[in-house]
Amino acid sequence: DSGVTQTPKHLITATGQRVTLRCSPRSGDLSVYWYQQSLDQGLQFLIQYYNGEERAKGNILERFSAQQFPDLHSELNLSSLELGDSALYFCASSTRSGGTDTQYFGPGTRLTVL
Amino acid sequence: GEDVEQSLFLSVREGDSSVINCTYTDSSSTYLYWYKQEPGAGLQLLTYIFSNMDMKQDQRLTVLLNKKDKHLSLRIADTQTGDSAIYFCAESPILTGGGNKLTFGTGTQLKVEL
């Protein structure tokens, strides 16, 4: 158990809908990261927040947005969902922000768009 | 640019050693990581190596780094059936702005046979 929690574990929804994925980092960690794992794209970095501020951005679609709250939990919002958004979404956390910081991953949220 | 490559499959017999290989492209990466993903589970951090090291040993795991060739390998001694999983190599390039992200390889599926 990494100490990173994600809810829900599974989510099934329809095209065009909007969903929110939630992540709580390990105690004491200030950075939260979001990754998407799909069969065709593999594991891809989406976005990083550090202490409430966006710190790094990857291949995140404009339909997706994230935020980190004062209690350091984070939410990833996915809107206007398409079939291709079906994937496993991972959250990770680390103590600080820099490139030497080890990331610990949560169990993931499996999103199915029908 | 960042690109991490791994072979897709490896099959070994129980008790043998497994060697999983990875090549990466970003020479600025300070740390290189190995993660394990079991079916239906999240990413478990196995080990990591700092880019100025050649080798790191951690119980049954040995990581070798050839920085000149940008080649990383993970050796698992005395491989057990419980080691069957997908193994991901990841690099952590230095980002402007002080952020952090992992670039993952495609993953190598290790199958351990009796």
CSV table of C-alpha atoms in Angstrom, one decimal, chain A residues 2 9 33 35 37 43-45 48 55-58 88 90 94 96-108 110, chain B residues 30-31 33 35 37 40-45 48 50 86 88 92-106:
chain,number,residue,atom,x,y,z
A,2,SER,CA,1.6,3.2,-1.2
A,9,LYS,CA,-12.2,2.5,-8.2
A,33,TYR,CA,0.5,13.9,-10.4
A,35,TYR,CA,-1.3,9.8,-15.5
A,37,GLN,CA,-2.8,4.4,-19.0
A,43,LEU,CA,1.3,5.4,-19.6
A,44,GLN,CA,1.2,9.1,-20.2
A,45,PHE,CA,1.8,12.0,-17.8
A,48,GLN,CA,1.4,17.9,-11.8
A,55,ARG,CA,3.8,22.9,-11.9
A,56,ALA,CA,4.1,20.8,-15.0
A,57,LYS,CA,1.8,19.9,-17.9
A,58,GLY,CA,1.9,16.9,-20.2
A,88,LEU,CA,-7.0,3.7,-16.2
A,90,PHE,CA,-3.5,7.0,-11.9
A,94,SER,CA,5.8,12.9,-3.9
A,96,ARG,CA,8.5,17.9,-3.2
A,97,SER,CA,8.4,19.0,-6.8
A,98,GLY,CA,11.7,18.4,-8.5
A,99,GLY,CA,13.1,15.8,-10.8
A,100,THR,CA,14.8,13.9,-8.0
A,101,ASP,CA,11.6,13.2,-6.1
A,102,THR,CA,10.3,9.7,-6.1
A,103,GLN,CA,6.6,9.3,-7.1
A,104,TYR,CA,4.3,6.8,-5.4
A,105,PHE,CA,1.2,5.7,-7.2
A,106,GLY,CA,-2.3,5.0,-6.1
A,107,PRO,CA,-4.4,2.0,-7.2
A,108,GLY,CA,-6.0,3.9,-10.1
A,110,ARG,CA,-10.8,2.6,-14.3
B,30,THR,CA,18.6,12.4,-13.0
B,31,TYR,CA,16.9,9.3,-11.8
B,33,TYR,CA,13.1,4.0,-12.2
B,35,TYR,CA,7.9,0.0,-11.5
B,37,GLN,CA,2.3,-3.6,-12.2
B,40,GLY,CA,-5.7,-5.1,-11.9
B,41,ALA,CA,-3.3,-3.3,-9.6
B,42,GLY,CA,-1.5,0.0,-9.5
B,43,LEU,CA,2.2,0.8,-10.1
B,44,GLN,CA,4.5,-0.4,-7.4
B,45,LEU,CA,7.9,1.3,-7.1
B,48,TYR,CA,15.6,3.4,-8.8
B,50,PHE,CA,20.7,7.9,-9.7
B,86,ILE,CA,4.5,-6.0,-16.2
B,88,PHE,CA,8.0,-0.4,-16.5
B,92,SER,CA,12.6,11.6,-15.0
B,93,PRO,CA,13.8,14.4,-17.2
B,94,ILE,CA,14.7,17.8,-15.8
B,95,LEU,CA,11.9,20.2,-16.6
B,96,THR,CA,12.2,24.0,-16.8
B,97,GLY,CA,10.2,25.5,-14.0
B,98,GLY,CA,11.2,22.9,-11.5
B,99,GLY,CA,8.4,20.4,-12.2
B,100,ASN,CA,8.6,16.7,-12.3
B,101,LYS,CA,7.2,14.0,-14.6
B,102,LEU,CA,7.9,10.4,-15.5
B,103,THR,CA,8.2,9.2,-19.0
B,104,PHE,CA,7.4,5.5,-19.1
B,105,GLY,CA,8.4,2.7,-21.5
B,106,THR,CA,5.9,0.4,-23.0
